[in-house]
């Protein structure tokens, strides 16, 4: 097998937040298969240890809550000391809360903002402090189809993902001059725990298949290629972009 050297990320150290399951776990597996050392993150130590035990390669875990500033600062410092300097950060941790906007509570608004947006600022800033000092690094923010479009019942989620797209551009503006490339990856409808209620809703599921040019729900593995590209030297001149991996959904009416 031959691979172009521009895509070689063997030996890099990558942290994937929210990687005890779902998309984060699949991205962690993909980075391991590409030869990276990978640090898994989540809030539940047991779940994280189980996920790590099922992965091949050089896997580490770091338990911290990405919404808590002091925990993030301590977590990143500890990871760099124990595992080594981070080359790649994937800001993936996120959540969904579905409710009509008129019924959405203040507490839920702050919770979803903290988990989907503030987390990327906190973890990104902490990692970038070190990456900019070293003069290189790759940060990939997991955005969403909903960085571009909304539908009823998910306005707060769409607000967080739209803002994450702009935070990606802002990070690019601030950190690009210091050799750190920041980009986003925007998954379409992917089957995970987060979307289980939608997958199990037959009418909604059929709508997703009809509405997606690829004619199916996405699989977590569908997202791996995009992340490997954005983490590799092949993307050294790509900055502030969101790569939508959605079976074509954002391109059609
Ligand atoms: P998921 O299955 O619910 O997994 C979420 C992960 O994030 C879990 O590992 C969870 O672990 C972790 N997490 C949640 N809050 C955290 C916190 N405060 N600190 C640290 N870790 C935390 O979700 P998913 O479907 O894989 O989604 C992953 C990302 O992709 C999210 O940003 C989501 O918005 C985005 N996305 C998903 C889809 C989709 O169709 N699934 C589409 C577009 C975008 P613990 O609970 O153990 O902490």
Tab-separated table of C-alpha atoms and ligand atoms in Angstrom:
chain	number	residue	atom	x	y	z
A	1	UNK	CA	0.000	0.000	0.000
A	2	UNK	CA	1.310	3.465	-0.832
A	3	UNK	CA	0.065	6.686	0.721
A	4	UNK	CA	1.048	10.193	-0.238
A	5	UNK	CA	3.495	11.639	2.356
A	6	UNK	CA	1.267	14.723	2.686
A	7	UNK	CA	-1.209	12.515	4.542
A	8	UNK	CA	1.359	10.985	6.892
A	9	UNK	CA	0.504	11.815	10.529
A	10	UNK	CA	2.289	8.837	12.084
A	11	UNK	CA	3.786	9.591	15.502
A	12	UNK	CA	1.622	12.681	16.183
A	13	UNK	CA	-0.085	13.070	19.552
A	14	UNK	CA	-3.838	13.725	19.359
A	15	UNK	CA	-6.453	14.557	22.003
A	16	UNK	CA	-10.095	13.901	21.097
A	17	UNK	CA	-12.590	15.351	23.575
A	18	UNK	CA	-15.787	13.403	24.248
A	19	UNK	CA	-14.362	10.173	22.880
A	20	UNK	CA	-15.831	7.512	25.170
A	21	UNK	CA	-18.425	6.722	22.481
A	22	UNK	CA	-19.981	7.821	19.209
A	23	UNK	CA	-18.202	10.127	16.796
A	24	UNK	CA	-15.299	10.926	19.133
A	25	UNK	CA	-14.514	7.247	19.644
A	26	UNK	CA	-14.582	6.581	15.883
A	27	UNK	CA	-12.295	9.566	15.241
A	28	UNK	CA	-9.915	8.335	17.951
A	29	UNK	CA	-9.824	4.893	16.301
A	30	UNK	CA	-9.117	6.487	12.918
A	31	UNK	CA	-6.260	8.578	14.311
A	32	UNK	CA	-4.784	5.466	15.969
A	33	UNK	CA	-5.003	3.551	12.691
A	34	UNK	CA	-3.125	6.453	11.061
A	35	UNK	CA	-0.295	5.907	13.554
A	36	UNK	CA	-1.066	8.616	16.107
A	37	UNK	CA	-0.801	8.359	19.862
A	38	UNK	CA	-4.317	9.157	21.050
A	39	UNK	CA	-5.700	10.568	24.289
A	40	UNK	CA	-9.374	9.816	24.942
A	41	UNK	CA	-11.416	12.238	27.057
A	42	UNK	CA	-14.773	12.176	28.835
A	43	UNK	CA	-16.253	12.666	32.296
A	44	UNK	CA	-16.775	9.005	33.225
A	45	UNK	CA	-13.519	7.217	34.104
A	46	UNK	CA	-14.967	3.695	33.804
A	47	UNK	CA	-16.586	4.319	30.419
A	48	UNK	CA	-13.346	5.846	29.189
A	49	UNK	CA	-11.196	2.945	30.435
A	50	UNK	CA	-13.525	0.457	28.722
A	51	UNK	CA	-13.362	2.397	25.438
A	52	UNK	CA	-9.555	2.544	25.657
A	53	UNK	CA	-9.290	-1.191	26.338
A	54	UNK	CA	-11.156	-1.942	23.107
A	55	UNK	CA	-8.885	0.200	20.913
A	56	UNK	CA	-5.637	-0.915	19.311
A	57	UNK	CA	-2.401	1.093	19.567
A	58	UNK	CA	-0.988	3.760	21.856
A	59	UNK	CA	-4.102	4.916	23.754
A	60	UNK	CA	-4.266	7.086	26.874
A	61	UNK	CA	-7.181	8.544	28.803
A	62	UNK	CA	-7.749	11.919	30.452
A	63	UNK	CA	-10.850	12.365	32.584
A	64	UNK	CA	-12.005	15.971	32.771
A	65	UNK	CA	-15.109	18.044	32.179
A	66	UNK	CA	-14.565	20.243	29.109
A	67	UNK	CA	-16.979	22.878	30.456
A	68	UNK	CA	-14.930	23.571	33.573
A	69	UNK	CA	-12.045	26.013	33.051
A	70	UNK	CA	-9.759	24.940	35.933
A	71	UNK	CA	-10.288	21.218	35.127
A	72	UNK	CA	-9.455	21.862	31.463
A	73	UNK	CA	-6.274	23.775	32.338
A	74	UNK	CA	-5.142	21.032	34.732
A	75	UNK	CA	-6.181	18.288	32.275
A	76	UNK	CA	-4.237	19.673	29.295
A	77	UNK	CA	-1.144	20.342	31.420
A	78	UNK	CA	-1.294	16.804	32.816
A	79	UNK	CA	-1.751	15.231	29.356
A	80	UNK	CA	1.261	17.104	27.954
A	81	UNK	CA	3.396	16.061	30.909
A	82	UNK	CA	2.314	12.398	30.879
A	83	UNK	CA	1.885	11.729	27.129
A	84	UNK	CA	3.777	14.522	25.349
A	85	UNK	CA	3.160	17.752	23.411
A	86	UNK	CA	-0.170	17.797	21.599
A	87	UNK	CA	0.020	18.049	17.807
A	88	UNK	CA	-3.691	17.559	17.148
A	89	UNK	CA	-6.792	18.567	19.123
A	90	UNK	CA	-10.277	17.480	18.085
A	91	UNK	CA	-12.943	19.479	19.963
A	92	UNK	CA	-15.717	16.907	19.671
A	93	UNK	CA	-17.537	16.776	23.047
A	94	UNK	CA	-21.089	17.943	22.609
A	95	UNK	CA	-24.720	17.377	23.497
A	96	UNK	CA	-28.226	17.855	22.180
A	97	UNK	CA	-31.327	19.045	24.045
A	98	UNK	CA	-34.482	18.963	21.939
A	99	UNK	CA	-37.427	21.158	23.017
A	100	UNK	CA	-39.594	23.904	21.560
A	101	UNK	CA	-37.790	27.216	22.047
A	102	UNK	CA	-40.718	28.649	24.054
A	103	UNK	CA	-40.280	25.859	26.616
A	104	UNK	CA	-36.480	25.929	26.745
A	105	UNK	CA	-35.243	26.705	30.278
A	106	UNK	CA	-32.452	29.111	31.208
A	107	UNK	CA	-30.515	26.265	32.813
A	108	UNK	CA	-30.682	24.122	29.660
A	109	UNK	CA	-29.644	27.082	27.496
A	110	UNK	CA	-26.497	27.618	29.593
A	111	UNK	CA	-25.779	23.885	29.738
A	112	UNK	CA	-25.863	23.377	25.966
A	113	UNK	CA	-23.844	26.559	25.351
A	114	UNK	CA	-21.212	25.459	27.871
A	115	UNK	CA	-20.971	21.935	26.453
A	116	UNK	CA	-20.966	22.730	22.722
A	117	UNK	CA	-19.300	26.142	22.526
A	118	UNK	CA	-17.496	27.248	25.702
A	119	UNK	CA	-15.780	23.857	25.833
A	120	UNK	CA	-14.094	24.458	22.453
A	121	UNK	CA	-12.915	27.874	23.649
A	122	UNK	CA	-11.565	26.482	26.944
A	123	UNK	CA	-9.835	23.377	25.548
A	124	UNK	CA	-8.772	25.167	22.349
A	125	UNK	CA	-7.240	28.097	24.232
A	126	UNK	CA	-5.357	25.819	26.615
A	127	UNK	CA	-3.981	23.629	23.813
A	128	UNK	CA	-3.231	26.614	21.568
A	129	UNK	CA	-1.230	28.360	24.285
A	130	UNK	CA	1.248	25.512	23.909
A	131	UNK	CA	0.870	24.911	20.151
A	132	UNK	CA	1.450	28.580	19.249
A	133	UNK	CA	4.542	28.604	21.459
A	134	UNK	CA	5.884	25.571	19.551
A	135	UNK	CA	4.839	27.064	16.193
A	136	UNK	CA	2.666	24.206	14.949
A	137	UNK	CA	-0.586	22.370	15.647
A	138	UNK	CA	-3.932	21.325	14.192
A	139	UNK	CA	-7.280	22.013	15.834
A	140	UNK	CA	-10.477	20.540	14.427
A	141	UNK	CA	-13.808	21.693	15.839
A	142	UNK	CA	-16.710	19.303	15.316
A	143	UNK	CA	-19.423	21.594	14.006
A	144	UNK	CA	-22.634	20.318	12.382
A	145	UNK	CA	-25.029	20.536	9.499
A	146	UNK	CA	-26.784	22.814	12.017
A	147	UNK	CA	-23.900	25.295	11.785
A	148	UNK	CA	-25.772	26.272	8.586
A	149	UNK	CA	-29.432	25.297	8.950
A	150	UNK	CA	-31.961	24.851	11.748
A	151	UNK	CA	-35.210	22.974	12.175
A	152	UNK	CA	-37.934	23.261	14.830
A	153	UNK	CA	-36.992	22.148	18.346
A	154	UNK	CA	-33.222	22.539	18.104
A	155	UNK	CA	-32.667	26.308	17.974
A	156	UNK	CA	-30.212	26.383	20.933
A	157	UNK	CA	-28.160	23.529	19.434
A	158	UNK	CA	-28.062	25.304	16.058
A	159	UNK	CA	-27.016	28.523	17.845
A	160	UNK	CA	-24.083	26.725	19.482
A	161	UNK	CA	-22.957	25.083	16.254
A	162	UNK	CA	-23.330	28.279	14.217
A	163	UNK	CA	-21.219	30.065	16.822
A	164	UNK	CA	-18.674	27.248	16.775
A	165	UNK	CA	-18.242	27.827	13.040
A	166	UNK	CA	-17.407	31.499	13.742
A	167	UNK	CA	-15.155	30.562	16.667
A	168	UNK	CA	-13.297	28.317	14.199
A	169	UNK	CA	-12.725	31.291	11.886
A	170	UNK	CA	-11.684	33.475	14.836
A	171	UNK	CA	-9.226	30.875	16.115
A	172	UNK	CA	-7.806	30.698	12.589
A	173	UNK	CA	-7.358	34.486	12.585
A	174	UNK	CA	-5.596	34.549	15.964
A	175	UNK	CA	-3.543	31.373	15.841
A	176	UNK	CA	-2.895	30.881	12.095
A	177	UNK	CA	0.004	33.376	12.174
A	178	UNK	CA	1.630	31.122	14.788
A	179	UNK	CA	1.510	27.956	12.681
A	180	UNK	CA	-1.703	26.487	14.110
A	181	UNK	CA	-4.353	25.524	11.565
A	182	UNK	CA	-7.927	25.552	12.873
A	183	UNK	CA	-10.777	24.085	10.838
A	184	UNK	CA	-14.192	22.542	11.406
A	185	UNK	CA	-15.823	19.306	10.376
A	186	UNK	CA	-19.598	19.396	9.961
A	187	UNK	CA	-21.274	16.003	10.261
A	188	UNK	CA	-24.731	15.491	8.792
A	189	UNK	CA	-27.138	12.996	10.361
A	190	UNK	CA	-24.937	10.296	11.891
A	191	UNK	CA	-26.246	7.304	13.858
A	192	UNK	CA	-25.021	7.638	17.481
A	193	UNK	CA	-26.465	7.707	20.995
A	194	UNK	CA	-27.110	11.434	20.526
A	195	UNK	CA	-29.377	10.810	17.514
A	196	UNK	CA	-30.949	7.533	18.734
A	197	UNK	CA	-34.414	9.123	19.294
A	198	UNK	CA	-34.338	10.333	15.676
A	199	UNK	CA	-33.088	7.026	14.246
A	200	UNK	CA	-35.864	5.211	16.110
A	201	UNK	CA	-38.493	7.618	14.785
A	202	UNK	CA	-39.401	5.881	11.502
A	203	UNK	CA	-40.950	8.939	9.908
A	204	UNK	CA	-37.926	11.115	10.733
A	205	UNK	CA	-35.500	8.428	9.648
A	206	UNK	CA	-37.230	8.064	6.283
A	207	UNK	CA	-37.129	11.872	5.896
A	208	UNK	CA	-33.344	11.855	6.511
A	209	UNK	CA	-32.853	9.185	3.836
A	210	UNK	CA	-35.049	11.045	1.337
A	211	UNK	CA	-33.449	14.406	2.101
A	212	UNK	CA	-29.835	13.164	1.830
A	213	UNK	CA	-28.438	12.753	-1.706
A	214	UNK	CA	-26.420	9.743	-0.465
A	215	UNK	CA	-29.770	8.174	0.523
A	216	UNK	CA	-28.801	6.992	4.012
A	217	UNK	CA	-27.855	7.986	7.558
A	218	UNK	CA	-24.154	8.632	8.085
A	219	UNK	CA	-21.918	6.223	9.972
A	220	UNK	CA	-19.296	7.454	12.430
A	221	UNK	CA	-16.582	5.988	10.158
A	222	UNK	CA	-17.745	8.348	7.394
A	223	UNK	CA	-16.155	11.218	9.347
A	224	UNK	CA	-12.683	9.737	9.759
A	225	UNK	CA	-11.262	10.679	6.332
A	226	UNK	CA	-12.122	14.364	6.781
A	227	UNK	CA	-10.464	14.554	10.187
A	228	UNK	CA	-7.328	12.757	8.972
A	229	UNK	CA	-7.110	15.239	6.091
A	230	UNK	CA	-7.554	18.305	8.325
A	231	UNK	CA	-4.987	16.903	10.797
A	232	UNK	CA	-2.396	16.252	8.101
A	233	UNK	CA	0.214	18.376	6.271
A	234	UNK	CA	-2.108	18.123	3.229
A	235	UNK	CA	-4.234	20.782	4.980
A	236	UNK	CA	-1.359	23.093	5.992
A	237	UNK	CA	-2.826	25.941	3.877
A	238	UNK	CA	-6.465	25.268	4.821
A	239	UNK	CA	-7.715	27.614	7.528
A	240	UNK	CA	-11.059	28.484	9.118
A	241	UNK	CA	-13.038	26.178	6.830
A	242	UNK	CA	-15.847	23.816	7.743
A	243	UNK	CA	-15.808	20.574	5.775
A	244	UNK	CA	-19.372	19.233	5.668
A	245	UNK	CA	-19.533	15.453	5.682
A	246	UNK	CA	-23.260	15.028	5.310
A	247	UNK	CA	-23.952	12.898	2.247
A	248	UNK	CA	-24.662	16.161	0.396
A	249	UNK	CA	-27.534	17.350	2.601
A	250	UNK	CA	-26.391	20.984	2.993
A	251	UNK	CA	-26.085	21.327	-0.784
A	252	UNK	CA	-29.671	20.541	-1.754
A	253	UNK	CA	-33.229	21.705	-1.065
B	1	LIG	P1	-22.577	11.216	21.920
B	1	LIG	O1	-22.707	9.849	21.381
B	1	LIG	O2	-23.638	11.737	22.847
B	1	LIG	O3	-21.141	11.358	22.654
B	1	LIG	C1	-20.793	12.536	23.320
B	1	LIG	C2	-19.434	12.348	23.972
B	1	LIG	O4	-19.073	13.580	24.628
B	1	LIG	C3	-19.404	11.264	25.015
B	1	LIG	O5	-18.167	10.599	24.941
B	1	LIG	C4	-19.504	12.047	26.341
B	1	LIG	O6	-18.876	11.302	27.389
B	1	LIG	C5	-18.715	13.313	25.979
B	1	LIG	N1	-19.047	14.490	26.773
B	1	LIG	C6	-20.263	15.102	26.881
B	1	LIG	N2	-20.179	16.163	27.705
B	1	LIG	C7	-18.881	16.233	28.121
B	1	LIG	C8	-18.176	17.105	28.988
B	1	LIG	N3	-18.784	18.129	29.594
B	1	LIG	N4	-16.856	16.877	29.198
B	1	LIG	C9	-16.214	15.842	28.586
B	1	LIG	N5	-16.839	14.984	27.756
B	1	LIG	C10	-18.161	15.178	27.533
B	1	LIG	O7	-22.483	12.315	20.758
B	1	LIG	P2	-22.034	12.146	19.197
B	1	LIG	O8	-23.249	11.919	18.381
B	1	LIG	O9	-20.878	11.217	19.079
B	1	LIG	O10	-21.577	13.641	18.892
B	1	LIG	C11	-20.232	14.065	19.010
B	1	LIG	C12	-20.115	15.477	18.441
B	1	LIG	O11	-20.560	15.493	17.085
B	1	LIG	C13	-20.963	16.523	19.178
B	1	LIG	O12	-20.268	17.749	19.232
B	1	LIG	C14	-22.195	16.643	18.301
B	1	LIG	O13	-22.842	17.883	18.444
B	1	LIG	C15	-21.548	16.491	16.928
B	1	LIG	N6	-22.486	16.098	15.873
B	1	LIG	C16	-23.163	14.913	15.935
B	1	LIG	C17	-24.030	14.575	14.906
B	1	LIG	C18	-24.792	13.264	14.891
B	1	LIG	O14	-25.621	13.085	13.974
B	1	LIG	N7	-24.560	12.354	15.828
B	1	LIG	C19	-24.210	15.453	13.839
B	1	LIG	C20	-23.526	16.656	13.808
B	1	LIG	C21	-22.647	16.960	14.834
B	1	LIG	P3	-19.320	11.363	28.940
B	1	LIG	O15	-20.831	11.530	28.956
B	1	LIG	O16	-18.847	10.076	29.523
B	1	LIG	O17	-18.613	12.570	29.507
